[in-house]
PDB file of C-alpha atoms in Angstrom:
ATOM      1  CA  MET U   1      -9.775 146.922  22.112  1.00  0.00           C
ATOM      2  CA  LYS U   2      -9.704 143.129  22.446  1.00  0.00           C
ATOM      3  CA  ASN U   3      -6.431 141.498  21.506  1.00  0.00           C
ATOM      4  CA  VAL U   4      -7.166 139.743  18.202  1.00  0.00           C
ATOM      5  CA  MET U   5      -5.398 136.443  17.526  1.00  0.00           C
ATOM      6  CA  PHE U   6      -3.606 135.706  14.269  1.00  0.00           C
ATOM      7  CA  ALA U   7      -6.186 133.144  13.117  1.00  0.00           C
ATOM      8  CA  GLU U   8      -8.891 135.798  13.476  1.00  0.00           C
ATOM      9  CA  ILE U   9      -6.819 138.255  11.440  1.00  0.00           C
ATOM     10  CA  VAL U  10      -6.452 135.736   8.615  1.00  0.00           C
ATOM     11  CA  GLU U  11     -10.198 135.046   8.654  1.00  0.00           C
ATOM     12  CA  ARG U  12     -10.966 138.772   8.625  1.00  0.00           C
ATOM     13  CA  ILE U  13      -8.737 139.304   5.581  1.00  0.00           C
ATOM     14  CA  LYS U  14     -10.361 136.381   3.774  1.00  0.00           C
ATOM     15  CA  ALA U  15     -13.820 137.799   4.486  1.00  0.00           C
ATOM     16  CA  ASP U  16     -12.878 141.383   3.592  1.00  0.00           C
ATOM     17  CA  LYS U  17     -11.216 140.363   0.322  1.00  0.00           C
ATOM     18  CA  HIS U  18     -13.606 137.501  -0.561  1.00  0.00           C
ATOM     19  CA  LEU U  19     -10.656 135.135  -0.737  1.00  0.00           C
ATOM     20  CA  GLY U  20      -9.927 131.658   0.544  1.00  0.00           C
ATOM     21  CA  LYS U  21      -6.656 129.795   0.249  1.00  0.00           C
ATOM     22  CA  GLU U  22      -5.049 132.870  -1.354  1.00  0.00           C
ATOM     23  CA  VAL U  23      -4.501 134.131   2.212  1.00  0.00           C
ATOM     24  CA  PRO U  24      -2.169 131.612   3.874  1.00  0.00           C
ATOM     25  CA  SER U  25      -2.061 131.369   7.661  1.00  0.00           C
ATOM     26  CA  PHE U  26       0.777 131.990  10.061  1.00  0.00           C
ATOM     27  CA  ASP U  27       2.944 128.917  10.669  1.00  0.00           C
ATOM     28  CA  PRO U  28       1.717 127.300  13.928  1.00  0.00           C
ATOM     29  CA  SER U  29       5.260 125.999  14.567  1.00  0.00           C
ATOM     30  CA  ASN U  30       6.449 129.580  15.180  1.00  0.00           C
ATOM     31  CA  GLY U  31       6.023 131.771  18.257  1.00  0.00           C
ATOM     32  CA  ASN U  32       3.482 133.996  16.474  1.00  0.00           C
ATOM     33  CA  GLU U  33       1.525 136.070  19.013  1.00  0.00           C
ATOM     34  CA  ASN U  34       4.206 135.388  21.648  1.00  0.00           C
ATOM     35  CA  ALA U  35       7.119 136.191  19.326  1.00  0.00           C
ATOM     36  CA  GLU U  36       9.666 138.943  19.825  1.00  0.00           C
ATOM     37  CA  TYR U  37      10.542 139.198  16.118  1.00  0.00           C
ATOM     38  CA  LEU U  38       8.143 139.893  13.264  1.00  0.00           C
ATOM     39  CA  PHE U  39       9.601 139.189   9.822  1.00  0.00           C
ATOM     40  CA  LEU U  40       7.574 140.910   7.098  1.00  0.00           C
ATOM     41  CA  LEU U  41       8.013 139.849   3.490  1.00  0.00           C
ATOM     42  CA  GLU U  42       6.271 141.059   0.315  1.00  0.00           C
ATOM     43  CA  ALA U  43       3.421 138.651  -0.514  1.00  0.00           C
ATOM     44  CA  PRO U  44       2.803 134.901  -0.307  1.00  0.00           C
ATOM     45  CA  GLY U  45       4.240 132.786  -3.079  1.00  0.00           C
ATOM     46  CA  PRO U  46       2.560 129.807  -4.728  1.00  0.00           C
ATOM     47  CA  LYS U  47       4.071 127.315  -2.259  1.00  0.00           C
ATOM     48  CA  ALA U  48       2.603 129.231   0.697  1.00  0.00           C
ATOM     49  CA  VAL U  49      -0.801 129.054  -0.964  1.00  0.00           C
ATOM     50  CA  GLU U  50      -0.267 125.344  -1.644  1.00  0.00           C
ATOM     51  CA  THR U  51       0.686 124.538   1.983  1.00  0.00           C
ATOM     52  CA  GLY U  52      -1.709 127.058   3.499  1.00  0.00           C
ATOM     53  CA  ARG U  53       0.931 128.774   5.634  1.00  0.00           C
ATOM     54  CA  ILE U  54       3.730 131.315   5.577  1.00  0.00           C
ATOM     55  CA  SER U  55       6.658 129.144   6.619  1.00  0.00           C
ATOM     56  CA  PHE U  56      10.335 128.592   6.024  1.00  0.00           C
ATOM     57  CA  ASP U  57       9.374 124.894   5.858  1.00  0.00           C
ATOM     58  CA  ASN U  58       7.560 125.491   2.557  1.00  0.00           C
ATOM     59  CA  PRO U  59       9.026 123.600  -0.414  1.00  0.00           C
ATOM     60  CA  ASP U  60      10.685 126.517  -2.190  1.00  0.00           C
ATOM     61  CA  PRO U  61      14.273 127.799  -2.288  1.00  0.00           C
ATOM     62  CA  SER U  62      13.514 131.210  -0.729  1.00  0.00           C
ATOM     63  CA  ALA U  63      11.796 129.620   2.267  1.00  0.00           C
ATOM     64  CA  ARG U  64      14.633 127.140   2.780  1.00  0.00           C
ATOM     65  CA  GLU U  65      17.266 129.889   2.555  1.00  0.00           C
ATOM     66  CA  PHE U  66      15.377 132.059   5.038  1.00  0.00           C
ATOM     67  CA  GLY U  67      15.120 129.170   7.500  1.00  0.00           C
ATOM     68  CA  ARG U  68      18.818 128.419   7.076  1.00  0.00           C
ATOM     69  CA  GLU U  69      19.779 132.046   7.772  1.00  0.00           C
ATOM     70  CA  LEU U  70      17.674 132.156  10.945  1.00  0.00           C
ATOM     71  CA  ALA U  71      19.118 128.851  12.177  1.00  0.00           C
ATOM     72  CA  VAL U  72      22.716 129.929  11.551  1.00  0.00           C
ATOM     73  CA  ALA U  73      22.021 133.180  13.416  1.00  0.00           C
ATOM     74  CA  GLY U  74      20.583 131.266  16.374  1.00  0.00           C
ATOM     75  CA  ILE U  75      17.054 132.642  16.138  1.00  0.00           C
ATOM     76  CA  ASP U  76      14.574 129.989  17.240  1.00  0.00           C
ATOM     77  CA  ARG U  77      11.112 129.378  15.839  1.00  0.00           C
ATOM     78  CA  ASP U  78       9.407 130.277  19.080  1.00  0.00           C
ATOM     79  CA  GLU U  79      10.941 133.762  18.829  1.00  0.00           C
ATOM     80  CA  ILE U  80       9.444 134.606  15.434  1.00  0.00           C
ATOM     81  CA  ALA U  81       6.335 135.347  13.448  1.00  0.00           C
ATOM     82  CA  ILE U  82       6.484 135.530   9.648  1.00  0.00           C
ATOM     83  CA  TRP U  83       3.948 137.523   7.668  1.00  0.00           C
ATOM     84  CA  ASN U  84       3.604 139.550   4.486  1.00  0.00           C
ATOM     85  CA  ILE U  85       2.993 143.235   3.842  1.00  0.00           C
ATOM     86  CA  VAL U  86       0.441 142.069   1.266  1.00  0.00           C
ATOM     87  CA  PRO U  87      -1.081 138.993   2.944  1.00  0.00           C
ATOM     88  CA  TRP U  88      -2.773 137.555  -0.151  1.00  0.00           C
ATOM     89  CA  TYR U  89      -1.399 135.846  -3.242  1.00  0.00           C
ATOM     90  CA  LEU U  90      -0.676 138.151  -6.192  1.00  0.00           C
ATOM     91  CA  GLY U  91      -0.211 135.477  -8.818  1.00  0.00           C
ATOM     92  CA  ASN U  92      -2.294 133.862 -11.480  1.00  0.00           C
ATOM     93  CA  SER U  93      -5.026 131.365 -10.650  1.00  0.00           C
ATOM     94  CA  ALA U  94      -2.882 128.446 -11.829  1.00  0.00           C
ATOM     95  CA  GLY U  95      -0.236 129.321  -9.236  1.00  0.00           C
ATOM     96  CA  THR U  96       2.474 129.388 -11.878  1.00  0.00           C
ATOM     97  CA  ALA U  97       3.329 133.095 -11.926  1.00  0.00           C
ATOM     98  CA  ILE U  98       3.428 135.814  -9.316  1.00  0.00           C
ATOM     99  CA  ARG U  99       3.640 139.530  -9.884  1.00  0.00           C
ATOM    100  CA  ALA U 100       5.395 142.092  -7.730  1.00  0.00           C
ATOM    101  CA  ALA U 101       3.298 144.062  -5.271  1.00  0.00           C
ATOM    102  CA  ASP U 102       2.523 147.567  -6.485  1.00  0.00           C
ATOM    103  CA  GLY U 103       1.843 150.623  -4.337  1.00  0.00           C
ATOM    104  CA  ASP U 104      -1.888 149.958  -4.260  1.00  0.00           C
ATOM    105  CA  ASP U 105      -1.335 146.364  -3.086  1.00  0.00           C
ATOM    106  CA  VAL U 106       0.980 147.560  -0.328  1.00  0.00           C
ATOM    107  CA  ARG U 107      -1.469 150.236   0.851  1.00  0.00           C
ATOM    108  CA  LYS U 108      -4.317 147.724   0.960  1.00  0.00           C
ATOM    109  CA  GLY U 109      -2.195 145.147   2.773  1.00  0.00           C
ATOM    110  CA  MET U 110      -0.882 147.590   5.370  1.00  0.00           C
ATOM    111  CA  LYS U 111      -4.446 148.078   6.593  1.00  0.00           C
ATOM    112  CA  TYR U 112      -4.088 144.789   8.496  1.00  0.00           C
ATOM    113  CA  LEU U 113      -0.680 145.407  10.064  1.00  0.00           C
ATOM    114  CA  PRO U 114      -2.032 147.263  13.132  1.00  0.00           C
ATOM    115  CA  LEU U 115      -3.999 144.120  14.041  1.00  0.00           C
ATOM    116  CA  VAL U 116      -0.874 141.984  13.748  1.00  0.00           C
ATOM    117  CA  LEU U 117       1.108 144.380  15.944  1.00  0.00           C
ATOM    118  CA  GLU U 118      -1.668 144.535  18.557  1.00  0.00           C
ATOM    119  CA  ALA U 119      -1.676 140.733  18.739  1.00  0.00           C
ATOM    120  CA  MET U 120       2.051 140.659  19.614  1.00  0.00           C
ATOM    121  CA  PRO U 121       2.557 141.974  23.175  1.00  0.00           C
ATOM    122  CA  ASN U 122       6.204 140.801  23.304  1.00  0.00           C
ATOM    123  CA  LEU U 123       7.228 142.316  19.959  1.00  0.00           C
ATOM    124  CA  LYS U 124      10.664 143.921  20.068  1.00  0.00           C
ATOM    125  CA  ILE U 125      11.931 143.885  16.483  1.00  0.00           C
ATOM    126  CA  ILE U 126      10.318 144.097  13.050  1.00  0.00           C
ATOM    127  CA  VAL U 127      12.488 142.944  10.158  1.00  0.00           C
ATOM    128  CA  LEU U 128      11.399 144.161   6.729  1.00  0.00           C
ATOM    129  CA  VAL U 129      12.559 141.461   4.327  1.00  0.00           C
ATOM    130  CA  GLY U 130      13.282 142.866   0.870  1.00  0.00           C
ATOM    131  CA  ALA U 131      12.564 146.086  -0.984  1.00  0.00           C
ATOM    132  CA  ALA U 132       8.789 145.703  -1.193  1.00  0.00           C
ATOM    133  CA  ALA U 133       8.465 145.226   2.565  1.00  0.00           C
ATOM    134  CA  ARG U 134      10.594 148.314   3.186  1.00  0.00           C
ATOM    135  CA  ARG U 135       7.766 150.403   1.742  1.00  0.00           C
ATOM    136  CA  ALA U 136       5.940 149.923   5.049  1.00  0.00           C
ATOM    137  CA  HIS U 137       8.729 151.365   7.221  1.00  0.00           C
ATOM    138  CA  ILE U 138       7.294 154.848   7.816  1.00  0.00           C
ATOM    139  CA  PHE U 139       3.786 153.450   8.292  1.00  0.00           C
ATOM    140  CA  LEU U 140       5.034 150.984  10.906  1.00  0.00           C
ATOM    141  CA  SER U 141       7.173 153.634  12.614  1.00  0.00           C
ATOM    142  CA  ARG U 142       3.995 155.508  13.492  1.00  0.00           C
ATOM    143  CA  LEU U 143       2.362 152.409  15.023  1.00  0.00           C
ATOM    144  CA  THR U 144       4.957 150.837  17.261  1.00  0.00           C
ATOM    145  CA  ALA U 145       7.981 151.500  19.412  1.00  0.00           C
ATOM    146  CA  ALA U 146       9.491 148.209  18.237  1.00  0.00           C
ATOM    147  CA  ARG U 147      12.838 148.473  16.508  1.00  0.00           C
ATOM    148  CA  ILE U 148      12.459 148.332  12.709  1.00  0.00           C
ATOM    149  CA  VAL U 149      15.289 147.115  10.470  1.00  0.00           C
ATOM    150  CA  SER U 150      15.551 145.650   7.002  1.00  0.00           C
ATOM    151  CA  CYS U 151      17.420 142.809   5.370  1.00  0.00           C
ATOM    152  CA  HIS U 152      17.859 141.239   1.967  1.00  0.00           C
ATOM    153  CA  HIS U 153      15.117 139.047   0.569  1.00  0.00           C
ATOM    154  CA  PRO U 154      16.209 135.376   0.632  1.00  0.00           C
ATOM    155  CA  SER U 155      15.176 134.731  -2.982  1.00  0.00           C
ATOM    156  CA  MET U 156      17.643 133.000  -5.254  1.00  0.00           C
ATOM    157  CA  ARG U 157      17.542 136.038  -7.550  1.00  0.00           C
ATOM    158  CA  VAL U 158      18.828 138.253  -4.739  1.00  0.00           C
ATOM    159  CA  MET U 159      21.289 135.661  -3.439  1.00  0.00           C
ATOM    160  CA  ASN U 160      22.711 135.116  -6.945  1.00  0.00           C
ATOM    161  CA  SER U 161      23.031 138.841  -7.677  1.00  0.00           C
ATOM    162  CA  ASN U 162      24.680 139.686  -4.329  1.00  0.00           C
ATOM    163  CA  SER U 163      27.152 137.110  -3.078  1.00  0.00           C
ATOM    164  CA  LYS U 164      27.217 138.746   0.372  1.00  0.00           C
ATOM    165  CA  ALA U 165      23.424 138.929   0.890  1.00  0.00           C
ATOM    166  CA  ALA U 166      23.024 135.731   2.920  1.00  0.00           C
ATOM    167  CA  GLU U 167      26.081 136.494   5.036  1.00  0.00           C
ATOM    168  CA  GLU U 168      24.831 140.036   5.682  1.00  0.00           C
ATOM    169  CA  ASN U 169      21.415 138.708   6.725  1.00  0.00           C
ATOM    170  CA  VAL U 170      22.980 136.237   9.157  1.00  0.00           C
ATOM    171  CA  GLU U 171      25.210 138.965  10.619  1.00  0.00           C
ATOM    172  CA  LEU U 172      22.187 141.247  11.068  1.00  0.00           C
ATOM    173  CA  PHE U 173      20.100 138.497  12.678  1.00  0.00           C
ATOM    174  CA  ARG U 174      22.954 137.656  15.079  1.00  0.00           C
ATOM    175  CA  PHE U 175      23.317 141.333  15.971  1.00  0.00           C
ATOM    176  CA  LEU U 176      19.579 141.646  16.614  1.00  0.00           C
ATOM    177  CA  LYS U 177      19.611 138.572  18.837  1.00  0.00           C
ATOM    178  CA  ALA U 178      22.588 139.907  20.810  1.00  0.00           C
ATOM    179  CA  THR U 179      21.157 143.400  21.271  1.00  0.00           C
ATOM    180  CA  LYS U 180      17.412 142.877  21.716  1.00  0.00           C
ATOM    181  CA  MET U 181      16.203 144.539  24.864  1.00  0.00           C
TER     182      MET U 181
END
């Protein structure tokens, strides 16, 4: 099978789902297909739809916190790809409210993960970011020999309810960087 590039995956999802901007692209500033780490979150938020990309440069607190954690841990942009278990926006058309991904959303979104994995020949570690992303663990375990771990979601809700969450994420990211094979 031909190695599909990330841009082609995004276009395929848009065509399959009859969507447009609701499926943001990968951030071109990241390593993407050449990355060793794949960070999988739940679903794009309104700022990702607004900017057109899944990025820790997006103007929202969760994105900024995630970028800060990676920087403190010493993980560089060229080492990462960031994507979502459900790659399309689950909010209202006004972009003012987002709902949590349900089991059906996750199942439909996971259909595209094999393409993402196939496009990443250097992939060593998949980090499932938050509870919703963890629902894909067993599915992913059957597709790849890459190491699969999970971390806290960088949302302010999680950070405010668990004072150690950010510190634990940074410690995990540092450990992954030190032990990647």
